Coordinates of C-alpha atoms and ligand atoms in Angstrom, one line a residue:
Chain A
M1 CA 13.2 34.1 22.0
A2 CA 9.8 33.7 20.4
E3 CA 7.7 30.6 21.1
Y4 CA 6.6 28.5 18.0
E5 CA 3.6 26.3 17.5
V6 CA 3.0 23.8 14.7
V7 CA 0.5 25.0 12.2
H8 CA 1.0 22.4 9.4
S9 CA 2.3 18.9 9.9
K10 CA 1.7 15.4 8.8
S11 CA -2.0 14.5 9.2
P12 CA -3.0 11.9 11.8
V13 CA -5.0 10.3 9.1
F14 CA -1.8 9.0 7.6
Y15 CA 0.0 6.1 9.3
P16 CA 3.0 7.3 11.2
V17 CA 5.1 4.6 9.4
Y18 CA 4.0 2.9 6.2
E19 CA 4.4 -0.6 7.4
R20 CA 2.6 -2.2 4.5
K21 CA 5.4 -1.0 2.3
A22 CA 8.3 -3.3 1.8
D23 CA 11.0 -0.7 2.3
L24 CA 11.5 3.1 2.5
Q25 CA 8.6 3.1 5.0
H26 CA 8.9 6.9 5.7
Q27 CA 8.1 8.0 2.1
T28 CA 5.3 7.4 -0.3
H29 CA 6.0 5.3 -3.4
Y30 CA 5.1 8.3 -5.7
C31 CA 7.7 9.9 -7.9
P32 CA 9.1 13.3 -6.8
G33 CA 6.6 16.0 -7.7
C34 CA 3.7 13.7 -8.4
G35 CA 0.2 15.1 -7.9
H36 CA -1.1 12.0 -6.1
G37 CA 0.8 13.0 -2.9
V38 CA -0.7 16.5 -2.9
V39 CA -4.2 15.2 -3.2
H40 CA -3.6 12.6 -0.6
K41 CA -2.6 15.3 1.8
L42 CA -5.6 17.4 1.1
I43 CA -8.0 14.5 1.6
A44 CA -6.3 13.4 4.8
E45 CA -6.4 17.0 6.2
T46 CA -10.1 17.2 5.5
I47 CA -10.9 13.8 7.0
A48 CA -9.1 14.9 10.2
D49 CA -10.7 18.4 10.3
L50 CA -14.2 17.0 9.8
D51 CA -13.5 14.2 12.3
L52 CA -14.4 11.5 9.8
Q53 CA -11.4 9.2 10.3
D54 CA -13.3 6.5 12.2
R55 CA -16.0 6.1 9.6
T56 CA -14.2 6.7 6.3
I57 CA -13.8 3.9 3.8
F58 CA -11.3 4.6 1.1
V59 CA -11.5 2.7 -2.2
S60 CA -8.1 2.6 -4.0
P61 CA -8.1 2.1 -7.8
V62 CA -5.6 0.4 -10.1
G63 CA -3.0 2.8 -11.3
C64 CA -0.1 4.5 -9.5
S65 CA -2.4 5.1 -6.5
V66 CA -3.2 1.4 -6.2
F67 CA -1.4 1.4 -2.9
A68 CA -3.2 4.4 -1.3
Y69 CA -4.1 2.0 1.5
Y70 CA -0.4 2.0 2.5
Y71 CA -0.9 5.5 3.7
F72 CA -4.5 6.3 4.9
D73 CA -5.3 5.0 8.4
V74 CA -9.0 4.6 7.6
G75 CA -11.0 1.6 6.3
N76 CA -9.5 0.5 3.0
V77 CA -10.7 -1.5 0.0
Q78 CA -8.7 -1.9 -3.2
A79 CA -10.9 -2.3 -6.2
A80 CA -10.3 -4.0 -9.6
H81 CA -9.4 -1.6 -12.4
G82 CA -12.1 0.9 -13.1
R83 CA -14.5 -0.5 -10.5
A84 CA -13.9 1.8 -7.6
S85 CA -17.2 3.7 -7.9
A86 CA -19.1 0.4 -8.2
V87 CA -17.3 -1.0 -5.1
A88 CA -18.0 2.3 -3.4
T89 CA -21.6 2.0 -4.2
A90 CA -21.8 -1.4 -2.5
L91 CA -19.9 -0.1 0.5
K92 CA -22.1 2.9 0.9
R93 CA -25.3 0.9 0.5
A94 CA -24.1 -1.7 3.0
C95 CA -22.7 0.9 5.5
P96 CA -24.7 4.0 4.9
E97 CA -23.2 5.7 8.0
S98 CA -19.7 5.5 6.4
I99 CA -18.0 8.1 4.4
V100 CA -17.1 6.3 1.2
I101 CA -14.4 7.7 -1.1
A102 CA -13.6 6.4 -4.5
Y103 CA -10.2 7.6 -5.7
Q104 CA -9.5 7.0 -9.3
G105 CA -7.1 7.9 -12.1
D106 CA -8.1 8.9 -15.6
G107 CA -7.2 5.5 -17.1
D108 CA -9.2 3.9 -14.3
L109 CA -12.2 6.1 -14.3
A110 CA -12.5 7.4 -17.8
A111 CA -11.3 4.3 -19.8
I112 CA -12.0 0.9 -18.4
G113 CA -14.4 2.3 -15.7
T114 CA -16.5 4.7 -17.8
A115 CA -19.6 2.6 -17.4
E116 CA -19.2 2.4 -13.6
I117 CA -18.7 6.1 -13.0
V118 CA -21.5 7.1 -15.4
H119 CA -24.0 4.8 -13.7
A120 CA -22.9 5.6 -10.1
A121 CA -23.4 9.3 -10.9
N122 CA -26.6 8.6 -12.6
R123 CA -28.0 6.7 -9.7
G124 CA -26.9 9.5 -7.4
E125 CA -25.0 7.2 -5.1
P126 CA -24.1 9.4 -2.1
I127 CA -20.4 8.7 -2.4
T128 CA -17.5 11.1 -3.2
V129 CA -15.2 10.5 -6.1
F130 CA -11.8 12.1 -6.4
F131 CA -10.8 11.8 -10.0
I132 CA -7.0 12.4 -10.7
N133 CA -6.6 13.5 -14.3
N134 CA -3.0 13.4 -15.4
A135 CA -3.7 12.9 -19.1
I136 CA -1.9 9.6 -19.2
Y137 CA -1.6 6.1 -17.9
G138 CA 1.1 6.5 -15.3
M139 CA 1.5 3.1 -13.8
T140 CA 1.9 1.2 -17.0
G141 CA 4.4 3.5 -18.5
G142 CA 2.6 6.2 -20.4
Q143 CA 0.0 5.0 -22.8
M144 CA -2.7 7.3 -24.1
A145 CA -5.6 7.9 -21.7
P146 CA -9.1 9.1 -22.8
T147 CA -8.0 12.5 -21.3
T148 CA -4.7 12.7 -23.3
L149 CA -4.6 16.1 -25.1
V150 CA -4.8 16.4 -28.8
G151 CA -1.2 16.3 -30.1
Q152 CA 0.2 14.9 -26.9
T153 CA 2.7 12.1 -27.5
T154 CA 2.4 8.9 -25.5
T155 CA 3.8 5.5 -26.1
T156 CA 0.6 4.6 -28.0
T157 CA 0.3 7.9 -29.8
P158 CA 4.0 8.4 -30.7
W159 CA 3.1 11.1 -33.3
G160 CA 0.7 12.8 -31.0
R161 CA -3.0 12.1 -30.3
R162 CA -5.0 12.6 -33.4
P163 CA -8.8 13.1 -33.0
E164 CA -9.5 11.4 -36.3
N165 CA -8.0 8.2 -35.0
E166 CA -8.3 8.4 -31.2
G167 CA -11.1 10.9 -30.7
F168 CA -11.1 14.0 -28.5
P169 CA -10.1 14.3 -24.8
L170 CA -13.0 13.1 -22.7
R171 CA -14.3 15.9 -20.4
V172 CA -15.7 13.9 -17.5
C173 CA -17.2 16.7 -15.4
E174 CA -19.1 18.2 -18.4
L175 CA -20.3 14.7 -19.3
L176 CA -21.5 13.9 -15.8
A177 CA -23.1 17.3 -15.4
T178 CA -25.7 16.4 -18.0
L179 CA -27.1 13.9 -15.5
E180 CA -30.0 14.6 -13.1
A181 CA -28.7 13.1 -9.9
P182 CA -25.2 14.5 -9.1
V183 CA -25.2 17.2 -6.5
Y184 CA -21.7 18.5 -6.8
I185 CA -19.1 18.4 -9.6
E186 CA -16.1 20.6 -9.8
R187 CA -12.8 20.6 -11.6
V188 CA -9.7 22.0 -9.9
A189 CA -5.9 21.9 -10.7
L190 CA -2.6 21.5 -8.9
S191 CA -1.0 24.2 -11.1
D192 CA 0.1 26.6 -8.4
N193 CA -0.6 27.2 -4.7
K194 CA -3.7 29.3 -5.3
N195 CA -5.3 26.5 -7.3
I196 CA -4.1 23.9 -4.7
M197 CA -6.1 25.9 -2.1
K198 CA -9.1 25.8 -4.4
A199 CA -8.7 22.1 -4.7
R200 CA -8.5 21.9 -0.9
K201 CA -11.8 23.8 -0.7
A202 CA -13.5 21.5 -3.3
I203 CA -12.4 18.4 -1.5
R204 CA -13.7 19.7 1.8
K205 CA -17.0 20.7 0.3
A206 CA -17.4 17.3 -1.4
L207 CA -16.8 15.4 1.9
E208 CA -19.1 17.8 3.9
L209 CA -21.9 17.1 1.4
Q210 CA -21.4 13.4 1.9
R211 CA -21.3 13.8 5.7
D212 CA -24.6 15.7 5.3
G213 CA -26.1 13.0 3.2
A214 CA -26.5 15.1 0.1
G215 CA -25.8 12.8 -2.9
F216 CA -23.2 12.0 -5.5
S217 CA -20.2 14.4 -5.6
L218 CA -17.1 14.3 -7.8
V219 CA -14.0 16.5 -7.8
E220 CA -11.7 16.2 -10.8
I221 CA -8.1 17.2 -10.1
L222 CA -5.8 18.1 -12.9
S223 CA -2.5 16.6 -11.7
P224 CA 1.1 16.5 -12.8
C225 CA 2.9 13.3 -13.7
P226 CA 6.5 14.6 -14.2
T227 CA 8.0 11.1 -14.7
I228 CA 5.8 10.0 -17.7
W229 CA 5.6 13.6 -19.1
K230 CA 9.4 13.6 -19.0
M231 CA 9.5 17.0 -17.2
T232 CA 11.0 18.3 -14.0
P233 CA 8.4 18.7 -11.2
T234 CA 8.2 22.5 -11.7
E235 CA 7.9 22.1 -15.5
A236 CA 5.1 19.6 -15.0
R237 CA 3.3 21.9 -12.6
D238 CA 3.5 24.6 -15.2
W239 CA 2.3 22.3 -18.0
V240 CA -0.9 21.7 -15.9
A241 CA -1.4 25.5 -15.9
E242 CA -0.6 26.1 -19.6
H243 CA -1.9 23.1 -21.4
M244 CA -4.3 21.1 -19.2
I245 CA -6.4 23.9 -17.9
R246 CA -6.9 25.3 -21.4
N247 CA -8.4 21.9 -22.4
F248 CA -10.1 21.2 -19.2
P249 CA -11.7 24.4 -18.0
L250 CA -11.7 24.8 -14.2
G251 CA -14.9 25.5 -12.3
V252 CA -18.1 24.2 -10.7
F253 CA -20.2 22.2 -13.1
R254 CA -22.9 21.2 -10.7
D255 CA -23.8 22.5 -7.2
R256 CA -27.4 22.0 -6.3
K257 CA -29.7 20.1 -4.0
V258 CA -31.2 17.1 -5.6
K259 CA -34.1 15.4 -4.0
M260 CA -34.6 11.8 -5.1
P261 CA -38.4 11.0 -5.4
E262 CA -39.7 9.3 -2.3
S263 CA -41.5 6.7 -4.4
S264 CA -38.2 5.3 -5.6
R265 CA -37.6 3.6 -2.2
P266 CA -38.0 -0.2 -2.7
P267 CA -40.4 -1.9 -0.3
R268 CA -38.7 -3.7 2.5
R269 CA -39.7 -7.3 2.2
T270 CA -38.0 -10.5 3.1
V271 CA -36.7 -12.9 0.5
A272 CA -39.3 -15.4 1.5
E273 CA -42.1 -12.8 1.0
V274 CA -40.8 -11.9 -2.4
L275 CA -40.7 -15.6 -3.4
G276 CA -44.3 -16.1 -2.2
L277 CA -43.2 -18.4 0.6
A278 CA -44.2 -16.1 3.3
D279 CA -47.3 -18.2 4.3
A280 CA -45.3 -21.4 4.3
P281 CA -43.0 -20.6 7.3
A282 CA -45.6 -22.1 9.6
E283 CA -43.3 -25.1 9.2
A284 CA -40.3 -23.0 10.1
E285 CA -41.9 -22.0 13.3
T286 CA -43.0 -25.3 14.6
P287 CA -40.0 -26.8 16.5
A288 CA -41.0 -30.2 15.2
T289 CA -40.1 -29.3 11.6
R290 CA -37.3 -26.9 12.5
S291 CA -34.2 -28.9 12.0
A292 CA -32.5 -29.5 15.3
D293 CA -29.3 -29.6 13.4
A294 CA -27.1 -26.7 14.5
R295 CA -24.2 -27.7 12.2
E296 CA -23.2 -25.4 9.5
W297 CA -23.4 -27.1 6.1
K298 CA -21.1 -26.0 3.3
I299 CA -22.2 -27.9 0.3
K300 CA -20.5 -27.8 -3.0
I301 CA -22.3 -29.5 -5.9
A302 CA -20.3 -30.0 -9.1
G303 CA -20.9 -31.7 -12.4
F304 CA -21.6 -31.1 -16.1
G305 CA -24.1 -28.5 -17.2
G306 CA -27.4 -30.3 -17.7
Q307 CA -27.0 -32.6 -14.7
G308 CA -29.3 -30.4 -12.6
V309 CA -26.4 -29.3 -10.4
L310 CA -27.6 -25.7 -10.0
L311 CA -31.2 -26.9 -9.5
L312 CA -30.2 -29.3 -6.8
G313 CA -28.5 -26.4 -5.0
Q314 CA -31.6 -24.2 -5.3
I315 CA -33.8 -27.0 -3.9
L316 CA -31.5 -27.4 -0.9
A317 CA -31.5 -23.7 -0.3
E318 CA -35.3 -23.4 -0.5
M319 CA -35.6 -26.4 1.9
G320 CA -33.3 -24.7 4.3
M321 CA -35.3 -21.5 4.1
R322 CA -38.5 -23.4 4.8
E323 CA -36.8 -25.0 7.8
G324 CA -36.0 -21.5 9.1
K325 CA -32.2 -21.6 8.4
E326 CA -30.0 -19.0 7.0
V327 CA -29.3 -20.0 3.4
S328 CA -27.2 -18.9 0.5
W329 CA -26.9 -20.4 -3.0
L330 CA -24.2 -19.2 -5.4
P331 CA -23.9 -20.6 -8.9
S332 CA -20.9 -20.6 -11.1
Y333 CA -20.9 -21.7 -14.6
G334 CA -18.3 -23.1 -16.9
P335 CA -17.6 -21.4 -20.2
E336 CA -20.5 -23.2 -21.8
M337 CA -23.9 -23.6 -20.0
R338 CA -24.7 -26.9 -21.6
S339 CA -21.8 -29.3 -21.8
G340 CA -19.4 -27.3 -19.8
S341 CA -18.8 -27.8 -16.1
A342 CA -21.1 -26.2 -13.6
H343 CA -21.0 -26.0 -9.9
C344 CA -22.8 -24.2 -7.1
H345 CA -22.3 -23.5 -3.4
V346 CA -25.0 -23.9 -0.8
C347 CA -24.6 -22.8 2.8
L348 CA -27.1 -23.8 5.4
S349 CA -26.6 -22.3 8.8
S350 CA -28.4 -21.3 12.0
K351 CA -26.2 -18.2 12.1
R352 CA -25.8 -15.4 9.6
I353 CA -23.8 -16.3 6.6
G354 CA -20.7 -14.2 6.0
S355 CA -19.8 -15.3 2.5
P356 CA -21.8 -17.5 0.1
L357 CA -18.5 -18.6 -1.5
I358 CA -17.3 -21.9 -0.3
E359 CA -13.6 -22.7 -0.6
H360 CA -13.6 -25.7 1.7
P361 CA -16.9 -27.6 1.7
N362 CA -17.9 -30.2 4.3
V363 CA -20.1 -31.9 1.7
L364 CA -19.1 -32.3 -1.9
V365 CA -21.5 -33.7 -4.4
A366 CA -19.4 -34.7 -7.4
M367 CA -21.7 -35.6 -10.3
N368 CA -18.7 -36.6 -12.5
E369 CA -15.1 -37.8 -12.2
I370 CA -13.6 -34.4 -13.3
S371 CA -15.5 -32.7 -10.5
L372 CA -14.4 -35.4 -8.0
R373 CA -10.8 -34.9 -8.9
K374 CA -11.0 -31.2 -9.0
F375 CA -12.7 -30.5 -5.7
A376 CA -12.1 -33.5 -3.5
P377 CA -8.8 -32.1 -2.1
S378 CA -10.7 -29.0 -0.9
V379 CA -13.1 -30.9 1.3
V380 CA -12.4 -30.3 5.0
P381 CA -11.3 -33.2 7.3
G382 CA -14.4 -34.9 8.7
G383 CA -16.3 -33.9 5.6
M384 CA -18.0 -36.2 3.1
I385 CA -18.1 -36.7 -0.7
L386 CA -21.0 -38.2 -2.6
Y387 CA -19.8 -39.5 -5.9
N388 CA -22.1 -40.3 -8.8
R389 CA -20.8 -43.8 -9.5
R390 CA -20.9 -47.3 -8.1
T391 CA -17.2 -47.2 -7.3
V392 CA -14.7 -44.5 -6.4
P393 CA -11.5 -44.5 -8.6
A394 CA -8.8 -46.4 -6.7
D395 CA -6.3 -43.5 -6.7
V396 CA -8.8 -41.0 -5.2
E397 CA -8.2 -41.2 -1.4
I398 CA -8.7 -38.2 0.8
P399 CA -7.6 -38.7 4.4
N400 CA -10.3 -38.0 7.0
V401 CA -13.1 -37.6 4.4
R402 CA -15.8 -40.3 3.9
V403 CA -16.4 -41.0 0.2
F404 CA -19.8 -42.5 -0.7
A405 CA -20.3 -44.0 -4.2
I406 CA -24.0 -43.3 -5.0
P407 CA -24.8 -44.3 -8.6
A408 CA -27.4 -41.6 -8.9
S409 CA -27.6 -41.2 -12.6
E410 CA -27.7 -45.0 -13.1
L411 CA -30.6 -45.3 -10.5
A412 CA -32.4 -42.5 -12.2
D413 CA -31.9 -44.1 -15.6
Q414 CA -33.5 -47.3 -14.2
L415 CA -36.5 -45.1 -13.1
G416 CA -36.8 -43.8 -16.7
A417 CA -34.9 -40.5 -16.8
A418 CA -31.2 -40.0 -16.1
K419 CA -31.8 -36.3 -15.6
V420 CA -33.4 -36.9 -12.2
G421 CA -30.1 -38.2 -11.0
N422 CA -29.7 -34.9 -9.0
I423 CA -32.9 -35.8 -7.1
V424 CA -31.5 -39.3 -6.3
M425 CA -28.5 -37.5 -5.0
L426 CA -30.7 -35.3 -2.9
G427 CA -32.3 -38.3 -1.3
A428 CA -29.0 -39.8 -0.5
L429 CA -27.6 -36.6 0.8
L430 CA -30.5 -36.0 3.2
E431 CA -30.2 -39.6 4.4
L432 CA -26.4 -39.3 5.0
T433 CA -26.3 -35.9 6.6
G434 CA -29.7 -35.4 8.2
A435 CA -29.2 -31.8 7.5
L436 CA -32.8 -31.3 6.4
S437 CA -35.9 -33.4 6.4
S438 CA -37.1 -35.3 3.4
A439 CA -40.7 -34.2 4.1
T440 CA -39.5 -30.7 3.3
A441 CA -37.9 -31.9 0.1
E442 CA -41.2 -33.3 -1.0
T443 CA -43.0 -30.0 -0.2
V444 CA -40.4 -28.1 -2.2
L445 CA -40.6 -30.5 -5.1
Q446 CA -44.4 -30.2 -5.1
G447 CA -44.0 -26.4 -5.3
T448 CA -41.3 -26.5 -8.0
V449 CA -42.4 -29.3 -10.4
K450 CA -45.7 -28.5 -12.0
N451 CA -45.9 -31.5 -14.3
S452 CA -47.5 -34.3 -12.3
D453 CA -45.7 -37.2 -14.1
L454 CA -42.4 -35.5 -13.5
L455 CA -43.2 -34.8 -9.9
A456 CA -44.0 -38.5 -9.4
L457 CA -40.7 -39.4 -11.0
D458 CA -38.9 -36.9 -8.8
L459 CA -40.5 -38.3 -5.6
Q460 CA -39.5 -41.8 -6.7
A461 CA -35.9 -40.6 -7.4
L462 CA -35.8 -39.0 -3.9
H463 CA -36.8 -42.3 -2.3
A464 CA -34.4 -44.3 -4.5
G465 CA -31.5 -42.2 -3.2
R466 CA -32.6 -42.6 0.4
D467 CA -33.1 -46.4 0.0
Y468 CA -29.8 -46.8 -1.7
V469 CA -28.0 -45.3 1.3
R470 CA -30.1 -47.4 3.7
Q471 CA -29.1 -50.6 2.1
L472 CA -25.4 -49.7 2.3
P473 CA -23.6 -51.8 4.9
L474 CA -23.6 -49.9 8.1
E475 CA -19.8 -49.6 8.4
A476 CA -19.8 -47.9 5.0
R477 CA -22.1 -45.1 6.2
Chain B
M1 CA 18.7 44.3 16.4
A2 CA 17.6 41.2 14.6
I3 CA 13.9 41.1 13.5
E4 CA 11.9 38.3 15.1
P5 CA 10.9 35.8 12.3
R6 CA 7.2 35.0 12.1
G7 CA 7.6 31.4 11.1
R8 CA 9.9 28.5 10.9
V9 CA 10.0 25.3 8.8
Q10 CA 11.4 21.9 9.5
I11 CA 12.2 19.6 6.6
D12 CA 12.7 15.8 7.1
P13 CA 15.5 14.8 4.8
N14 CA 14.4 11.2 5.2
E15 CA 11.1 11.9 3.6
C16 CA 11.9 14.8 1.2
K17 CA 12.4 13.6 -2.4
G18 CA 14.1 16.8 -3.6
C19 CA 11.4 17.7 -6.1
G20 CA 12.0 21.4 -5.5
L21 CA 8.3 22.4 -5.6
C22 CA 8.5 24.0 -2.2
I23 CA 11.7 25.9 -3.1
D24 CA 10.0 27.3 -6.2
A25 CA 6.8 28.3 -4.4
C26 CA 8.2 29.9 -1.2
P27 CA 7.3 33.6 -1.5
P28 CA 10.3 35.0 0.5
R29 CA 12.5 32.4 -1.2
C30 CA 13.9 31.0 2.0
L31 CA 14.2 27.4 1.0
V32 CA 17.1 26.0 -1.0
F33 CA 18.4 22.7 -2.2
E34 CA 20.9 21.1 0.3
A35 CA 24.3 20.8 -1.3
E36 CA 24.8 17.3 0.2
L37 CA 23.0 14.3 -1.2
S38 CA 20.5 12.7 1.2
P39 CA 20.8 8.9 1.9
Y40 CA 18.3 8.5 -0.9
G41 CA 20.5 10.2 -3.4
V42 CA 18.6 13.5 -3.8
H43 CA 19.3 17.0 -2.8
P44 CA 16.6 17.6 -0.2
A45 CA 15.2 21.0 0.5
R46 CA 16.7 23.0 3.4
Y47 CA 15.5 26.1 5.3
V48 CA 18.1 28.8 5.1
G49 CA 17.2 29.7 8.7
S50 CA 15.6 33.0 8.4
G51 CA 12.8 34.8 6.5
C52 CA 10.0 32.3 6.9
T53 CA 6.6 33.8 7.5
G54 CA 4.9 30.6 8.3
C55 CA 2.5 31.0 5.4
G56 CA 2.2 27.3 4.8
I57 CA 2.5 27.4 1.0
C58 CA 5.5 25.0 1.0
F59 CA 3.4 22.5 3.0
Y60 CA 0.6 22.4 0.5
V61 CA 2.7 22.2 -2.6
C62 CA 4.8 19.3 -1.2
P63 CA 3.6 15.9 -2.2
E64 CA 5.0 14.1 0.8
P65 CA 2.7 13.8 3.8
G66 CA 5.4 14.5 6.5
A67 CA 8.3 16.1 4.7
I68 CA 7.5 19.6 5.9
T69 CA 6.4 20.9 9.3
V70 CA 5.5 24.6 9.5
Y71 CA 5.7 26.5 12.8
R72 CA 4.4 30.0 13.5
V73 CA 5.1 32.3 16.4
S74 CA 2.6 31.7 19.1
P75 CA 0.1 33.1 19.8
P76 CA -0.3 33.6 16.0
P77 CA -1.8 37.0 15.2
K78 CA -5.3 35.8 14.3
V79 CA -5.1 32.3 13.0
I80 CA -6.5 29.7 15.4
S81 CA -7.2 26.4 13.7
A82 CA -5.3 24.5 11.0
T83 CA -8.3 25.1 8.8
E84 CA -8.0 28.9 9.0
A85 CA -4.3 28.6 8.6
G86 CA -4.8 26.8 5.4
R87 CA -7.2 29.5 4.2
A88 CA -4.6 32.1 5.1
A89 CA -2.2 30.4 2.8
T90 CA -4.4 31.4 -0.1
L91 CA -3.8 35.1 0.7
Ligands
LIG501 C1 -8.3 -5.2 -15.9 C2 -6.9 -4.5 -16.0 N1 -6.6 -3.9 -17.2 C3 -5.5 -3.3 -17.4 C4 -4.6 -3.2 -16.4 C5 -3.3 -2.5 -16.5 N2 -3.3 -1.1 -15.9 C6 -2.8 -0.9 -14.7 S1 -2.8 0.7 -14.3 C7 -3.5 1.1 -15.8 C8 -3.8 2.6 -16.1 C9 -3.6 3.5 -15.0 O1 -3.7 4.8 -15.4 P1 -4.5 5.9 -14.5 O2 -5.8 5.4 -14.1 O3 -4.5 7.1 -15.3 O4 -3.6 6.1 -13.2 P2 -2.2 6.7 -13.0 O5 -1.3 5.5 -13.0 O6 -1.9 7.6 -14.1 O7 -2.3 7.3 -11.7 C10 -3.7 0.0 -16.6 C11 -4.3 0.1 -17.9 C12 -5.0 -3.7 -15.1 N3 -4.2 -3.7 -14.0 N4 -6.2 -4.4 -15.0
LIG502 S1 4.3 7.8 -12.9 FE1 3.3 9.8 -12.7 S2 1.4 9.4 -11.7 FE2 2.7 7.7 -11.3 S3 3.7 8.1 -9.4 FE3 5.1 8.8 -11.0 S4 4.5 10.9 -11.3 FE4 2.9 10.0 -10.1
LIG503 S1 6.0 28.6 5.4 FE1 5.9 30.0 3.7 S2 7.7 31.4 4.0 FE2 8.0 29.6 5.3 S3 9.3 28.3 4.1 FE3 7.2 27.7 3.7 S4 6.6 28.8 1.9 FE4 8.4 29.8 2.7
LIG504 S1 8.2 19.9 -2.0 FE1 8.5 18.3 -0.3 S2 9.5 16.6 -1.4 FE2 9.7 18.4 -2.7 S3 11.6 19.3 -2.2 FE3 10.1 20.3 -1.0 S4 10.1 19.2 1.0 FE4 11.1 17.9 -0.6

């Protein structure tokens, strides 16, 4: 009896059981005969053969392959529709040692994501894009894609695609091959086993190029979608051969070394240097001015546009920077910049900041009642709220959160300009938290406000806020 | 005397979706649809039990990651790695 050995079996790059799937955890969610599964297998095999499993990050798109992360036992990120190559850009820049794969359908890449792919390719991002062209939107039930063939019926072209109305099928490889930066672009097809082997070779080559640091590579794979095409799996495979390849010729569209000019490397400078604050950090280095405060401040400042909400955040962030802290400032605007709502997030920390987005602040500065009501429930226990009024509405009560009524706009108005209410708040905030020193606030204001009258007003406002807190009865502090 | 087969395939009826691509692509035509329905309500592919050359074509046309396992008589004539085995499948 002959001995047998396994020559082809499930790749170790796939999870043994697809635990992220709700049921049928031994099968993919793809329809019988779908091309996605074939491409997944080719990618997994290559990752294993090239020993890249531990450093691959796979970016899934929106489309039928949205759940590719159910299957690949690698790093996974799922991107918003059309944005996989932009997300892959960020991942590759942040983790240059990683092998970053963007996997995208034709609706994803060639419709909503046209801008992202063109610019990623044009920048020569050293990522690999696998582009699954099945001439249709599969996931949403069969609408026309930019790659739908002329005459092909879809739910949105029930009488067939007409170039005079919908334009011609978009040839992505040809389009991208006009750009300077890409190093490798090839179109392959899953039309028969010979072509599947060519696809295998192309996928391997693209990933080898990325491993070797070559540059942007894209492999377009003409792929059957039997379900939406309303064909059997074998008919769909044959339709790729007879119709798709005729419209999308196979072949290598780009295969060359591209050397990006050396001069294009940006200088490495710190943010403080770029902002011209590099000589200031003398303050940061003297322990006297370095805030001894090791607490992590997560400050959310909210109000109407025009109340100086974003500026207050920027001043805090710059103060933090001058005191040698890690800082972040993240603005978010309402629909209108002027009268709409605005808020920003400021982190001040002695450690590196993971995310600049603050869901649960420990300090909330609410410049109006809407913001108070909206954000007060998100403040963490032990946190504090500074509210821009003499009294807090009776029905607002947050357990374990201290609420201070600081009539900042009113005090500012008495000084002659309600718009410096944000600086009154700053004075109060520094006095209440001790997070940063008010001397630093004065330095920052001197650097920011050029008009001397306004600067004087701001300094008055800063002191007014501080003094208001100091006169509060002790038990209220 | 029976001829020693060069290959053998194993199909997992729990993963096979009965698409038939492997059946259509197998050069010696040694795969068939199972007459019985699988628990998932499809006719899965089945190896007839002889004739397989271990070429691997069915593995590469199958969309399911683990539905098919291909075995070859060891030591295989020349093929050493899975990589080369894949290349052999083009021939
Ligand atoms: C921003 C946004 N717009 C639209 C959709 C709806 N949508 C989901 S998948 C899809 C198209 C998918 O087609 P394709 O990229 O060709 O992938 P396939 O499903 O064919 O694999 C669309 C339009 C969405 N999810 N998000
Ligand atoms: S609809 Fe088409 S692309 Fe989506 S899983 Fe089914 S066959 Fe594949
Ligand atoms: S390995 Fe080749 S011969 Fe054997 S069943 Fe698969 S396709 Fe047929
Ligand atoms: S190709 Fe795969 S899923 Fe399709 S019938 Fe063959 S074993 Fe089953």
